[in-house]
mmCIF file of C-alpha atoms and ligand atoms in Angstrom:
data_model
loop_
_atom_site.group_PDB
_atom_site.id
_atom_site.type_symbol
_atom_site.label_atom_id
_atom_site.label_comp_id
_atom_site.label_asym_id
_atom_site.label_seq_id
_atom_site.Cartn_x
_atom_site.Cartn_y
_atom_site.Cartn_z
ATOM 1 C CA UNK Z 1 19.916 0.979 48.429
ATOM 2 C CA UNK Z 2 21.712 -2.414 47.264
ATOM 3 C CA UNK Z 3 25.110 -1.918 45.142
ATOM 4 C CA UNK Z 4 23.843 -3.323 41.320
ATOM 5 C CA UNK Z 5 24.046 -5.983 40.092
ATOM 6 C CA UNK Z 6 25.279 -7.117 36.412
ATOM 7 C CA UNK Z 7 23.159 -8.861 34.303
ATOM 8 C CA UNK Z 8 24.405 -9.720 30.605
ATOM 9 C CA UNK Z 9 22.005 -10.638 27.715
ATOM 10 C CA UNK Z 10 22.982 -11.938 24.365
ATOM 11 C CA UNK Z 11 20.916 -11.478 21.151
ATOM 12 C CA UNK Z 12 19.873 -8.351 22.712
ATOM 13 C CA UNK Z 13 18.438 -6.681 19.753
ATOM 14 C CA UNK Z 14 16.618 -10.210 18.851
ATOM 15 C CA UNK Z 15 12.343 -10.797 19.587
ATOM 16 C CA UNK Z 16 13.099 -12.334 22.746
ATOM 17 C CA UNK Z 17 15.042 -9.696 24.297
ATOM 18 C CA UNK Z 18 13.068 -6.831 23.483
ATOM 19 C CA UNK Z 19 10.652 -7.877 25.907
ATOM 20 C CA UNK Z 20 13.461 -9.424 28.276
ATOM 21 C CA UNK Z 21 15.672 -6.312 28.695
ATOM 22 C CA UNK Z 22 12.718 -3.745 29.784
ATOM 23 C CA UNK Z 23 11.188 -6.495 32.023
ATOM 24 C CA UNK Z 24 14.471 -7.125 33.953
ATOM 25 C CA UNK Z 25 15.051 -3.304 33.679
ATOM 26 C CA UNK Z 26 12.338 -2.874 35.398
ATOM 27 C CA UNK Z 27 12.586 -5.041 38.569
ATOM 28 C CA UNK Z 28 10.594 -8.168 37.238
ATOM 29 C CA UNK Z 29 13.619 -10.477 37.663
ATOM 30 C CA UNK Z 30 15.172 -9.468 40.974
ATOM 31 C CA UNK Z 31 12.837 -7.487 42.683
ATOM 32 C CA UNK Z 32 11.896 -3.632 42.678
ATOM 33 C CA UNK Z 33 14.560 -2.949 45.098
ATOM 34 C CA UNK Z 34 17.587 -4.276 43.145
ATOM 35 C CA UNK Z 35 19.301 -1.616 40.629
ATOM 36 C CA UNK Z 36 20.556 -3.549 37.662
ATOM 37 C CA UNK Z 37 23.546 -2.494 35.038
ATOM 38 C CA UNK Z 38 22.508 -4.098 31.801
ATOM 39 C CA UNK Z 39 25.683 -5.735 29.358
ATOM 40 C CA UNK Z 40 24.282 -6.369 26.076
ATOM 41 C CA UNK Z 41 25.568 -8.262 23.228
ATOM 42 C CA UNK Z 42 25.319 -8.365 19.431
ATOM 43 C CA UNK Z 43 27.142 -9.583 16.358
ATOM 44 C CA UNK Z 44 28.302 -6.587 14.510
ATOM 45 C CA UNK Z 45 25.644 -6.438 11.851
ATOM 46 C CA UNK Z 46 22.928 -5.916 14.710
ATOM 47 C CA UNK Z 47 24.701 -2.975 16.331
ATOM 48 C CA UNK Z 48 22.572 -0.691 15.001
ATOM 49 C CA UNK Z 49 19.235 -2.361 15.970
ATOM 50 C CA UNK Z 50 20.985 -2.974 19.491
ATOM 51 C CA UNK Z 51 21.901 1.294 19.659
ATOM 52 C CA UNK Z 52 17.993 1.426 19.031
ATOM 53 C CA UNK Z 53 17.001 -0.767 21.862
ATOM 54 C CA UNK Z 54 19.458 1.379 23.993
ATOM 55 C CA UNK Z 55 17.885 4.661 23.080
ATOM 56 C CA UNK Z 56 14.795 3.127 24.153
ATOM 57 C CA UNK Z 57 15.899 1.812 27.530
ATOM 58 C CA UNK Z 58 17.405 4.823 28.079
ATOM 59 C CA UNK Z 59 13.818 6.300 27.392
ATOM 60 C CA UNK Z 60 11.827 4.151 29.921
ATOM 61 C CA UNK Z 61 13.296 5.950 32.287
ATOM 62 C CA UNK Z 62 13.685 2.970 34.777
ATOM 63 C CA UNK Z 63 14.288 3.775 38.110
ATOM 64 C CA UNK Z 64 16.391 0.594 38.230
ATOM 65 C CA UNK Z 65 19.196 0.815 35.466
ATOM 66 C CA UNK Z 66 22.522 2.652 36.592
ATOM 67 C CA UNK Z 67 24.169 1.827 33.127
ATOM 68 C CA UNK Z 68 23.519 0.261 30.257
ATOM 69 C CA UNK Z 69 27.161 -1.568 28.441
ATOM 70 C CA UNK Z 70 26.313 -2.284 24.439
ATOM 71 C CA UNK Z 71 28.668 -4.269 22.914
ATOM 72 C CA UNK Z 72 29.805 -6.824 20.092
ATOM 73 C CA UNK Z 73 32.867 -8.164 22.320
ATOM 74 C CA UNK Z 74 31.310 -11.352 24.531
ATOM 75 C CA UNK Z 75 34.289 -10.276 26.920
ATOM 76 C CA UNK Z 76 33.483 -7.258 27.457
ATOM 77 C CA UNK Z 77 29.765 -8.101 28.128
ATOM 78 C CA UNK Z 78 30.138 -10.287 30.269
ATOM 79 C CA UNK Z 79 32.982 -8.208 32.395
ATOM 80 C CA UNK Z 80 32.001 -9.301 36.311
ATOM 81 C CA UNK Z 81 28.275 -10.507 34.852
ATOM 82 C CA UNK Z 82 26.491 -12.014 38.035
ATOM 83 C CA UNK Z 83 23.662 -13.041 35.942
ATOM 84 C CA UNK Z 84 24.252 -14.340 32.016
ATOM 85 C CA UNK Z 85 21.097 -14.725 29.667
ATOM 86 C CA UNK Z 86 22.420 -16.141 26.773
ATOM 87 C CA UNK Z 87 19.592 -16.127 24.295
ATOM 88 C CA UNK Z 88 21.585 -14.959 20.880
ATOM 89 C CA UNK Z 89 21.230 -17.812 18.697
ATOM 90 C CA UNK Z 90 19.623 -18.819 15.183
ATOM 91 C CA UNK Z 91 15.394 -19.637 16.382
ATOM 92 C CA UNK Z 92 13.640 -22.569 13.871
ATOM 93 C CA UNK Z 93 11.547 -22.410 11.651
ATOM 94 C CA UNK Z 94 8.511 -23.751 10.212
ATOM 95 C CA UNK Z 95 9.359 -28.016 9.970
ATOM 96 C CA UNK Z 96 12.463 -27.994 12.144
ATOM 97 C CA UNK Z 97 13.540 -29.766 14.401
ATOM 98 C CA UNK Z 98 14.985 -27.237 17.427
ATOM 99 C CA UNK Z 99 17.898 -30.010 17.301
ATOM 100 C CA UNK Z 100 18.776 -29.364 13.740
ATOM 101 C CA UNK Z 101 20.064 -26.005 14.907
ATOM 102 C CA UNK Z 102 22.880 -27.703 16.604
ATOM 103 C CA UNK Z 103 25.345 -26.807 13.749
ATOM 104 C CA UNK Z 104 24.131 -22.760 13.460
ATOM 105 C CA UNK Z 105 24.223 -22.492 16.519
ATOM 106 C CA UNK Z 106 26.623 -24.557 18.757
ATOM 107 C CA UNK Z 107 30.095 -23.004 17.928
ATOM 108 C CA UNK Z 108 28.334 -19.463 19.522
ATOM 109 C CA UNK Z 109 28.261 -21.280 22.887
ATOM 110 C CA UNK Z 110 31.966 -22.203 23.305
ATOM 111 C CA UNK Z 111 32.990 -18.914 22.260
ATOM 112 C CA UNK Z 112 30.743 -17.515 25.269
ATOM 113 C CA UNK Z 113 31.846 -20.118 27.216
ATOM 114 C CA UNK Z 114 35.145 -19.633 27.343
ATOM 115 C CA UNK Z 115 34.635 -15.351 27.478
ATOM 116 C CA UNK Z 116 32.040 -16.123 31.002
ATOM 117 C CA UNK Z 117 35.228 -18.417 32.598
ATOM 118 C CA UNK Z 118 37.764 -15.291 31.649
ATOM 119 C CA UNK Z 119 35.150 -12.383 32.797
ATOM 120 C CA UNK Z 120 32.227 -12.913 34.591
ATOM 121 C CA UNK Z 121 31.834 -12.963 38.559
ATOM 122 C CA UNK Z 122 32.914 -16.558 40.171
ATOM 123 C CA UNK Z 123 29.482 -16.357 41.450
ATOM 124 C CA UNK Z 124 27.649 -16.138 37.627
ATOM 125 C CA UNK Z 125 24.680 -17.883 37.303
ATOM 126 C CA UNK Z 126 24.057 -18.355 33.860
ATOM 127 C CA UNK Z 127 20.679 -19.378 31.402
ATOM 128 C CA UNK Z 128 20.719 -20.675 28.155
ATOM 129 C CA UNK Z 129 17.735 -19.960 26.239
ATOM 130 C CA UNK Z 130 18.939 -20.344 22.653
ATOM 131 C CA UNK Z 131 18.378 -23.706 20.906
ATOM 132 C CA UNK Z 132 18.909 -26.502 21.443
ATOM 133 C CA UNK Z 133 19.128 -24.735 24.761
ATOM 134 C CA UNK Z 134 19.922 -27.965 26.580
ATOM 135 C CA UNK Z 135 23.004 -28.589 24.503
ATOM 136 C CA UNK Z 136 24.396 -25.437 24.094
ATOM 137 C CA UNK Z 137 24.146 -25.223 27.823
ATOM 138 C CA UNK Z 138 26.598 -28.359 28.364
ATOM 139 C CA UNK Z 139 28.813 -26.735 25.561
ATOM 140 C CA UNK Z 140 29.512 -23.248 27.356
ATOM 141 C CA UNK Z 141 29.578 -24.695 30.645
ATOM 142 C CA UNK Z 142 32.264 -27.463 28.702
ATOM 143 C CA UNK Z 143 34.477 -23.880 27.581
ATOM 144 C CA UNK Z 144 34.129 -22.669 30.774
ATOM 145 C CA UNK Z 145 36.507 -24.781 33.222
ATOM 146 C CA UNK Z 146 37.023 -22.506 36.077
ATOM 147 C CA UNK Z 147 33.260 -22.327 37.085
ATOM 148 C CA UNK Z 148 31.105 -25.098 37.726
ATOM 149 C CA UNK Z 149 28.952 -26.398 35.508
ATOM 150 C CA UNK Z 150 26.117 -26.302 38.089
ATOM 151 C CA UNK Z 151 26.636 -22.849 37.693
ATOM 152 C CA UNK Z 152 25.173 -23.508 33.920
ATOM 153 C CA UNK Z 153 21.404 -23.871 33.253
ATOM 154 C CA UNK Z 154 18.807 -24.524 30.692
ATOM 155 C CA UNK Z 155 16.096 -23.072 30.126
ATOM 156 C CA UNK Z 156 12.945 -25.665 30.658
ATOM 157 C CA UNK Z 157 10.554 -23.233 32.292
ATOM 158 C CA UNK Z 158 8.308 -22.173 29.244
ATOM 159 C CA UNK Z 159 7.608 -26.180 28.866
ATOM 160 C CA UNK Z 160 6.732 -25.947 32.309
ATOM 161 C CA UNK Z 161 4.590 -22.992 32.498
ATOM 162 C CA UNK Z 162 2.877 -24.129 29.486
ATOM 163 C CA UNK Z 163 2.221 -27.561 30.873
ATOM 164 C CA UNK Z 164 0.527 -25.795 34.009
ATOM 165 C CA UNK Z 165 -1.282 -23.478 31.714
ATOM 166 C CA UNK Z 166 -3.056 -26.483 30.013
ATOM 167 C CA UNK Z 167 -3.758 -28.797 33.318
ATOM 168 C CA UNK Z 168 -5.657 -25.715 35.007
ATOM 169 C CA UNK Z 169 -7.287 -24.974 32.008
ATOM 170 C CA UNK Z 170 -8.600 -28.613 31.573
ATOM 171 C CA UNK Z 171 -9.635 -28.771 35.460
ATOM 172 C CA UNK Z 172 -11.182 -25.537 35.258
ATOM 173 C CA UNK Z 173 -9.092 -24.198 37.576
ATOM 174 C CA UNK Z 174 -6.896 -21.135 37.794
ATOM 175 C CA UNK Z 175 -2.298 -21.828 37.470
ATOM 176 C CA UNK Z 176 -1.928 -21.489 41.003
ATOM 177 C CA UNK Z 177 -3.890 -24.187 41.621
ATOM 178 C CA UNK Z 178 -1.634 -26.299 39.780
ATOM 179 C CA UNK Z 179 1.398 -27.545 42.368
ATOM 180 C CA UNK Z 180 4.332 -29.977 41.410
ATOM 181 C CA UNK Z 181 4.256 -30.049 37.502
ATOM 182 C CA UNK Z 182 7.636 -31.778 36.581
ATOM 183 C CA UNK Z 183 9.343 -31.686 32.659
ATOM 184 C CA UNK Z 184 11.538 -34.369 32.282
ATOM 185 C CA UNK Z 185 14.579 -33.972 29.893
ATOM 186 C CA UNK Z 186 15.537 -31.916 26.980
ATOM 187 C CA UNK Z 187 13.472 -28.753 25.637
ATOM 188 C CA UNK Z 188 12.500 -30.596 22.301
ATOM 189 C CA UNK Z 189 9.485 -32.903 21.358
ATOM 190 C CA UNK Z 190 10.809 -35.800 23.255
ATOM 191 C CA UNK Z 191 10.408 -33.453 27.016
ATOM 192 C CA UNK Z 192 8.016 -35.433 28.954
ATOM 193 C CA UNK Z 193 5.522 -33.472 30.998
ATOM 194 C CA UNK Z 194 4.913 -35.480 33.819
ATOM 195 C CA UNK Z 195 1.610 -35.263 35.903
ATOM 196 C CA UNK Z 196 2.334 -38.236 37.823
ATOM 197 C CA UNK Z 197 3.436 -36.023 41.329
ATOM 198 C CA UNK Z 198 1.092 -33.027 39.894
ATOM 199 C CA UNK Z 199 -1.830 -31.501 42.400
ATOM 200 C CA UNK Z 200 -4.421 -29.187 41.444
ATOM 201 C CA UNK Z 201 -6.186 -27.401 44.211
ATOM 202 C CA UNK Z 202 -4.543 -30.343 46.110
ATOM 203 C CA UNK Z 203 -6.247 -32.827 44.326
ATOM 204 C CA UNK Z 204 -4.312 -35.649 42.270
ATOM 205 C CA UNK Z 205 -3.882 -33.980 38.803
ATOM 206 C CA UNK Z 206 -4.630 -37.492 37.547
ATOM 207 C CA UNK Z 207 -7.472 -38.474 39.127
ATOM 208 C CA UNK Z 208 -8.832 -35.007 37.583
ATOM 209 C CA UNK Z 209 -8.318 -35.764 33.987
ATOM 210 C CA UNK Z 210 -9.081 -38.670 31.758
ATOM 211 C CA UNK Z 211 -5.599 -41.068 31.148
ATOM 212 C CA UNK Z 212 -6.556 -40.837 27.155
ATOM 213 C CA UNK Z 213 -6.220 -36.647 27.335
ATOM 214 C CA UNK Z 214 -3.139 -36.845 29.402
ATOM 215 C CA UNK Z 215 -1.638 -39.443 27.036
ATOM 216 C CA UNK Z 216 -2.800 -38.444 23.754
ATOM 217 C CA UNK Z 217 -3.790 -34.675 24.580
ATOM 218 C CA UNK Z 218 -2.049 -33.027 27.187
ATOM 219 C CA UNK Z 219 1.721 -34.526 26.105
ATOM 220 C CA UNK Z 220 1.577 -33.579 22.901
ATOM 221 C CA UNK Z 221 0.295 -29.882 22.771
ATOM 222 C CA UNK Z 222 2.492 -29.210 25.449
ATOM 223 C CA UNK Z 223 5.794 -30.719 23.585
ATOM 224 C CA UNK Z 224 4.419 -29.125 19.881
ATOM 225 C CA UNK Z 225 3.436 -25.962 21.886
ATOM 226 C CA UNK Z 226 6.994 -24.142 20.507
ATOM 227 C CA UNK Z 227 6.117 -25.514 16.543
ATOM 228 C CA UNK Z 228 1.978 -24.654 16.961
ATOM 229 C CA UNK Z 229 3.393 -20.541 17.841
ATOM 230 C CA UNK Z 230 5.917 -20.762 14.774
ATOM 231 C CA UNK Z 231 2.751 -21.756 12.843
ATOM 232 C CA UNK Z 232 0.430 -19.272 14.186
ATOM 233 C CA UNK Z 233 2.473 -16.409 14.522
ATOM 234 C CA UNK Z 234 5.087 -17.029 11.898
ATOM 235 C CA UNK Z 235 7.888 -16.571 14.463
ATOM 236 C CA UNK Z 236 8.853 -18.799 17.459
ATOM 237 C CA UNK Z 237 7.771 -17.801 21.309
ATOM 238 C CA UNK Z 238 9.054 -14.424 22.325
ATOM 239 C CA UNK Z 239 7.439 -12.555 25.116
ATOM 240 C CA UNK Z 240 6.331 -15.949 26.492
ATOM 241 C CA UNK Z 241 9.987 -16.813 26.583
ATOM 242 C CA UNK Z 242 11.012 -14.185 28.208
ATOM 243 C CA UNK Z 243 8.639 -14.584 31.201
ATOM 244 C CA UNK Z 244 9.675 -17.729 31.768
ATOM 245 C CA UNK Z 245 13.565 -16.874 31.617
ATOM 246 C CA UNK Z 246 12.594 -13.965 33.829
ATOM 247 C CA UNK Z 247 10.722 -16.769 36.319
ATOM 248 C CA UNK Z 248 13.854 -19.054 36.352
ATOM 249 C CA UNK Z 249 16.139 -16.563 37.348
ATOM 250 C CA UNK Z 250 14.289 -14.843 39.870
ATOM 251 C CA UNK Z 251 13.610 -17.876 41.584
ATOM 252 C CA UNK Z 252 17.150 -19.027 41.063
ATOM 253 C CA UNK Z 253 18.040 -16.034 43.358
ATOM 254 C CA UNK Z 254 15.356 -15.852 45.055
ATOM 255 C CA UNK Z 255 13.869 -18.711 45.484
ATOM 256 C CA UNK Z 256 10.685 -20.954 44.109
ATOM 257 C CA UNK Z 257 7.270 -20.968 45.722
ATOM 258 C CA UNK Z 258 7.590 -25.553 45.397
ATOM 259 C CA UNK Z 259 8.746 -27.520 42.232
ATOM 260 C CA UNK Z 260 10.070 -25.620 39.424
ATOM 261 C CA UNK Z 261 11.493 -27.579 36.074
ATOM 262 C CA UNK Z 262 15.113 -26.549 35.274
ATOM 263 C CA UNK Z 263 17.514 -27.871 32.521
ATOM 264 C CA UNK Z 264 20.981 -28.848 34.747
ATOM 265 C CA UNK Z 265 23.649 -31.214 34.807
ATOM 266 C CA UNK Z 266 22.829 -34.486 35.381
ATOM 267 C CA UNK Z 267 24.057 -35.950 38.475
ATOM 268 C CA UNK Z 268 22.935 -39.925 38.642
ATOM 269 C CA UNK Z 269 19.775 -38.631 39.758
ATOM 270 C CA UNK Z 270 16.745 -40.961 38.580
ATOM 271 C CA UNK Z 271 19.524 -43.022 36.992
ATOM 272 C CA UNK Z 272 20.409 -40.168 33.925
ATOM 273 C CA UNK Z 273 24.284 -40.668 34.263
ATOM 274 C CA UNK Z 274 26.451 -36.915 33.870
ATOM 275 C CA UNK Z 275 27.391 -35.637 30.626
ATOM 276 C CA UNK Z 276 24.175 -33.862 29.710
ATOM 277 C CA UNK Z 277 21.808 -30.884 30.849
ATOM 278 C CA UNK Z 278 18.879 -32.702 32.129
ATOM 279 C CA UNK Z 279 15.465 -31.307 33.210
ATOM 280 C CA UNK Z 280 14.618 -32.562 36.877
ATOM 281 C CA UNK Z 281 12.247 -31.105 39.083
ATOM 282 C CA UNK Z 282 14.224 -29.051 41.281
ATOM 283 C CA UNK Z 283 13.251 -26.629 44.919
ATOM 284 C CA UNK Z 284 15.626 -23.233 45.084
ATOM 285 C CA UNK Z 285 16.272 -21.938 48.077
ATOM 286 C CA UNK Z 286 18.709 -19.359 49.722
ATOM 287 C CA UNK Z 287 20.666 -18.892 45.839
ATOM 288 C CA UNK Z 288 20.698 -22.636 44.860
ATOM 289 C CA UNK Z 289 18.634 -25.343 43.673
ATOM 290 C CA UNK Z 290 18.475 -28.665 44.351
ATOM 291 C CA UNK Z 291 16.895 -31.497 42.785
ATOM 292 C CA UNK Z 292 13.614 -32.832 44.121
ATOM 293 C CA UNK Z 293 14.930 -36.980 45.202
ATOM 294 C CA UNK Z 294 12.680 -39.729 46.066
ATOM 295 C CA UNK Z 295 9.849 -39.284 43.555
ATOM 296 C CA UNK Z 296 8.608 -42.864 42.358
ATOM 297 C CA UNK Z 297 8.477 -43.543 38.115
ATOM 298 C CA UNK Z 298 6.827 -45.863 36.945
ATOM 299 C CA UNK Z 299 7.042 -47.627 33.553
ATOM 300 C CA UNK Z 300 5.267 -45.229 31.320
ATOM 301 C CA UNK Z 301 7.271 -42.275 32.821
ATOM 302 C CA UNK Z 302 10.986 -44.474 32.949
ATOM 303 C CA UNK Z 303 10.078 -44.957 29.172
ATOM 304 C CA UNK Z 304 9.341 -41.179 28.370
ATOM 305 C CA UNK Z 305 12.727 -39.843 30.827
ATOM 306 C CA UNK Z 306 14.592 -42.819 28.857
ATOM 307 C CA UNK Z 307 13.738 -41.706 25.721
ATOM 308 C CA UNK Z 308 14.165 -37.969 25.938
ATOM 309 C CA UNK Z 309 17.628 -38.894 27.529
ATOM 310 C CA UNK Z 310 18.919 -40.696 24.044
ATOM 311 C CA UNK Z 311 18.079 -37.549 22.256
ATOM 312 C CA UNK Z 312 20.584 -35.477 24.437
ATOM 313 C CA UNK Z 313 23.613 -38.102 24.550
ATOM 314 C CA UNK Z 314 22.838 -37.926 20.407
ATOM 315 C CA UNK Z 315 22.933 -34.018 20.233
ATOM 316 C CA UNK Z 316 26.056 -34.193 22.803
ATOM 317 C CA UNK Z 317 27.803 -37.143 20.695
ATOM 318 C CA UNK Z 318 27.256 -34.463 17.928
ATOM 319 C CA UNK Z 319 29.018 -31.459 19.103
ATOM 320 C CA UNK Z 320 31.635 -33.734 21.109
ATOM 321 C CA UNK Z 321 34.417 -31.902 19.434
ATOM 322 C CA UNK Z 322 33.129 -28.410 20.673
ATOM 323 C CA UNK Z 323 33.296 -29.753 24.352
ATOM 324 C CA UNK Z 324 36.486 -28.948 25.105
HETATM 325 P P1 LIG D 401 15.999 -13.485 17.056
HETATM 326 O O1 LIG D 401 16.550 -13.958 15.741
HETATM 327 O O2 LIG D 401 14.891 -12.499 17.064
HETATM 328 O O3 LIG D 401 17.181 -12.852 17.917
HETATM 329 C C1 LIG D 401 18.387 -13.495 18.075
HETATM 330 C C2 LIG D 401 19.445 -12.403 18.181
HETATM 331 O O4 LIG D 401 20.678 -13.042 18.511
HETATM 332 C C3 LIG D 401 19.664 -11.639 16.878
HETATM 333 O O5 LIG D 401 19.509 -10.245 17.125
HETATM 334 C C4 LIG D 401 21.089 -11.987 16.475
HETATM 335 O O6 LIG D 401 21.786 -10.910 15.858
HETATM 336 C C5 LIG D 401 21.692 -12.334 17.843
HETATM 337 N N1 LIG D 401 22.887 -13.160 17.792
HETATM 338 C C6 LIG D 401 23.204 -14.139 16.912
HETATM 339 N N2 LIG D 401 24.431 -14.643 17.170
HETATM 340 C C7 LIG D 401 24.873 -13.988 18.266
HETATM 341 C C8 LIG D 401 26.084 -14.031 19.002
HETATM 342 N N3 LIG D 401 27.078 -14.869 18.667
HETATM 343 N N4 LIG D 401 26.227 -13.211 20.062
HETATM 344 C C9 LIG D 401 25.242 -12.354 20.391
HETATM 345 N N5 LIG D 401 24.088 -12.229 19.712
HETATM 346 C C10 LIG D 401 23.909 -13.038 18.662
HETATM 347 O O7 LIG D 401 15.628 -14.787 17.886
HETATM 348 P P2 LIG D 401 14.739 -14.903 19.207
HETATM 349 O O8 LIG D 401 13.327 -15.113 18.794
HETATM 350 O O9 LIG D 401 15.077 -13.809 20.153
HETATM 351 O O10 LIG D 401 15.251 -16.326 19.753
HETATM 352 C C11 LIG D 401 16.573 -16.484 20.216
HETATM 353 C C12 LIG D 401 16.842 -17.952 20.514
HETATM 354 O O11 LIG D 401 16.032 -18.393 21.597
HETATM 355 C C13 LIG D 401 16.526 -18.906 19.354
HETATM 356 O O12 LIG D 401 17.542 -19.897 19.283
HETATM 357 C C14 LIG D 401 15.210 -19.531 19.772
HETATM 358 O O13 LIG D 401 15.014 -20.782 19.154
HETATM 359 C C15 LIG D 401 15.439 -19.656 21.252
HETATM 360 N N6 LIG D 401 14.248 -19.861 22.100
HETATM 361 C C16 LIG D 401 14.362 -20.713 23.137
HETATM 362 C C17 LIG D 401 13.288 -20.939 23.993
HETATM 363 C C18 LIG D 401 13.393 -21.905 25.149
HETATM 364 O O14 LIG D 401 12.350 -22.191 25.775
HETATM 365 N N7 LIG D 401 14.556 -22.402 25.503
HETATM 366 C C19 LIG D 401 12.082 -20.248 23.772
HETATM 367 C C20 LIG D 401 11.994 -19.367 22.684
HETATM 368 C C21 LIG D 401 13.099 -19.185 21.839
HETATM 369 C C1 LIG D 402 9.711 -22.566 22.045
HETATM 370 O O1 LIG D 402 9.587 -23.595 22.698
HETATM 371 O O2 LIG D 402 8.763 -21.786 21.835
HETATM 372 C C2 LIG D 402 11.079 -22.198 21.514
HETATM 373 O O3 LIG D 402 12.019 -23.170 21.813
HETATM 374 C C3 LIG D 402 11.060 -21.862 20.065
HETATM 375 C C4 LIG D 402 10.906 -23.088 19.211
HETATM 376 O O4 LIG D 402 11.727 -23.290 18.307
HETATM 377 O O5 LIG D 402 9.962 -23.846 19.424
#
């Protein structure tokens, strides 16, 4: 049996996390051989609601789960965390912007920044799924000096699960068909899902589909996928969110099966300078990712990574003062 590992979740008693916290409990994130001790955190006023999920954790009965930690004390839930979900933030709603969250939510990510660099594991690896995910990301890993902000992550995976999700449905085809989709960027309308490197049953994605759907079609839905839920359901993306946190993660650790889309710091690569969390396409292997170099962009992509890039140096010049 391998010792357990700790994985912390904020917001626990939020949408997202009620489907998060019984998936990872049982074995979806790291395997059916890996016992987990949960740390969850809520503000005060959801302690109650968070006690509830508990009892029900507790009732699942997961073969998995040596402990379960509730608590409204970030330092205490993230005590030698080896894996941090940080989802507890403010979601939109209908006709915002995820951006105009920044000011709800931003000061929440410094404080858990700096309570990951006093108390998690040297070795944390941590998500950021609240909104503006991207942002908040560079603001904890900004509070958290001591670790490294690769260490810090975004989460960009629904965009690209979604993106997949529409190409094989378009080609007929089934998602695992679909190899090397790519989001570019920041999770927000200006992303840019990018089919230029993208096979379908090893085919050229875009010899598959008309340049008129991929422009005007495909783009589109899949950066107003997160607003089109809101509408339908009257709530933003919650078991769909958690999936895709869940698929980051485990291939984080484990590794990917090819290109995966995560949000990271930028490193000069395809000429976005540091200072934000960018989305490149990325390979994991053996605990680490690394980002995918060489791929050729042409004009209509440079314009779309170009653009999507403004947007995050404007949400970072923003919260500059929370960036330690
Ligand atoms: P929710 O309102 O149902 O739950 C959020 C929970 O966070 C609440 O229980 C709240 O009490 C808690 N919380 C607030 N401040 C906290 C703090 N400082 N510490 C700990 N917990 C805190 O919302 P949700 O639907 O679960 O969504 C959570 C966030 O995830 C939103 O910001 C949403 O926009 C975002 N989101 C991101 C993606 C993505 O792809 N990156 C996808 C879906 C949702
Ligand atoms: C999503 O993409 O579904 C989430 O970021 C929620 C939202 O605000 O769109």
């Amino acid at each position: 049996m391998k010792d357990p590992v700790r994985i912390a979740i904020t917001g626990a008693a939020g949408q997202i996390s009620y489907s998060l916290a019984f998936r990872i409990a049982s074995g979806d994130m790291l395997g059916k051989d890996q016992p987990v001790i949960l740390q969850l955190l809520e503000i005060p006023p959801a302690m109650d609601a968070l006690n509830g999920v508990v009892m029900e954790l507790n009732d699942c009965a997961f073969p998995l789960v040596q402990d379960i930690v509730a608590s409204d004390d970030p330092n205490v839930a993230f005590k030698d965390a080896d894996f941090a979900l940080l989802v507890g933030a403010r979601p939109r709603g209908p006709g915002m912007e995820r951006k105009d969250l920044l000011e709800a939510n931003a000061a929440i990510f410094s404080v858990q920044g700096k309570a990951l660099n006093d108390n998690a594991s040297r070795d944390v690896r941590v998500l950021v799924v609240g909104n503006p995910a991207n942002t908040n990301a560079l603001i904890a890993s900004c509070n958290a000096p001591d670790l490294d902000p690769g260490q810090f992550t975004a989460m960009m995976r629904l965009d690209h699960n979604r993106a997949k999700t529409q190409l094989a449905q378009k080609t007929g085809k089934h998602v695992t068909d679909v190899e090397s989709m790519i989001v570019w960027g920041n999770h927000s309308a200006t992303q840019y899902p990018d089919l230029a490197h993208c096979k379908v049953a090893g085919k050229p994605a875009l010899e598959l589909v008309e340049r008129d759907w991929y422009e005007t079609d495909f783009i589109p839905t899949v950066q107003q996928r997160g607003a089109a839920i809101i509408k339908a359901r009257g709530a933003s993306s919650a078991a769909s969110a958690a999936s895709a946190a869940i698929d980051h993660m485990r291939d984080w650790a484990l590794g990917s099966d090819g290109i995966v889309s995560m949000g990271i710091p930028a490193d000069g690569s395809y000429s976005v300078e540091p200072g934000i969390m960018y989305s490149y396409p990325v390979v994991c292997k053996d605990g680490k990712y690394e980002i995918v170099q060489g791929l050729e962009v042409d004009d209509f992509s440079r314009e779309r990574m170009n653009a999507t890039e403004t947007e995050l140096r404007e949400e970072r010049a923003a919260v500059e003062h929370l960036l330690g």
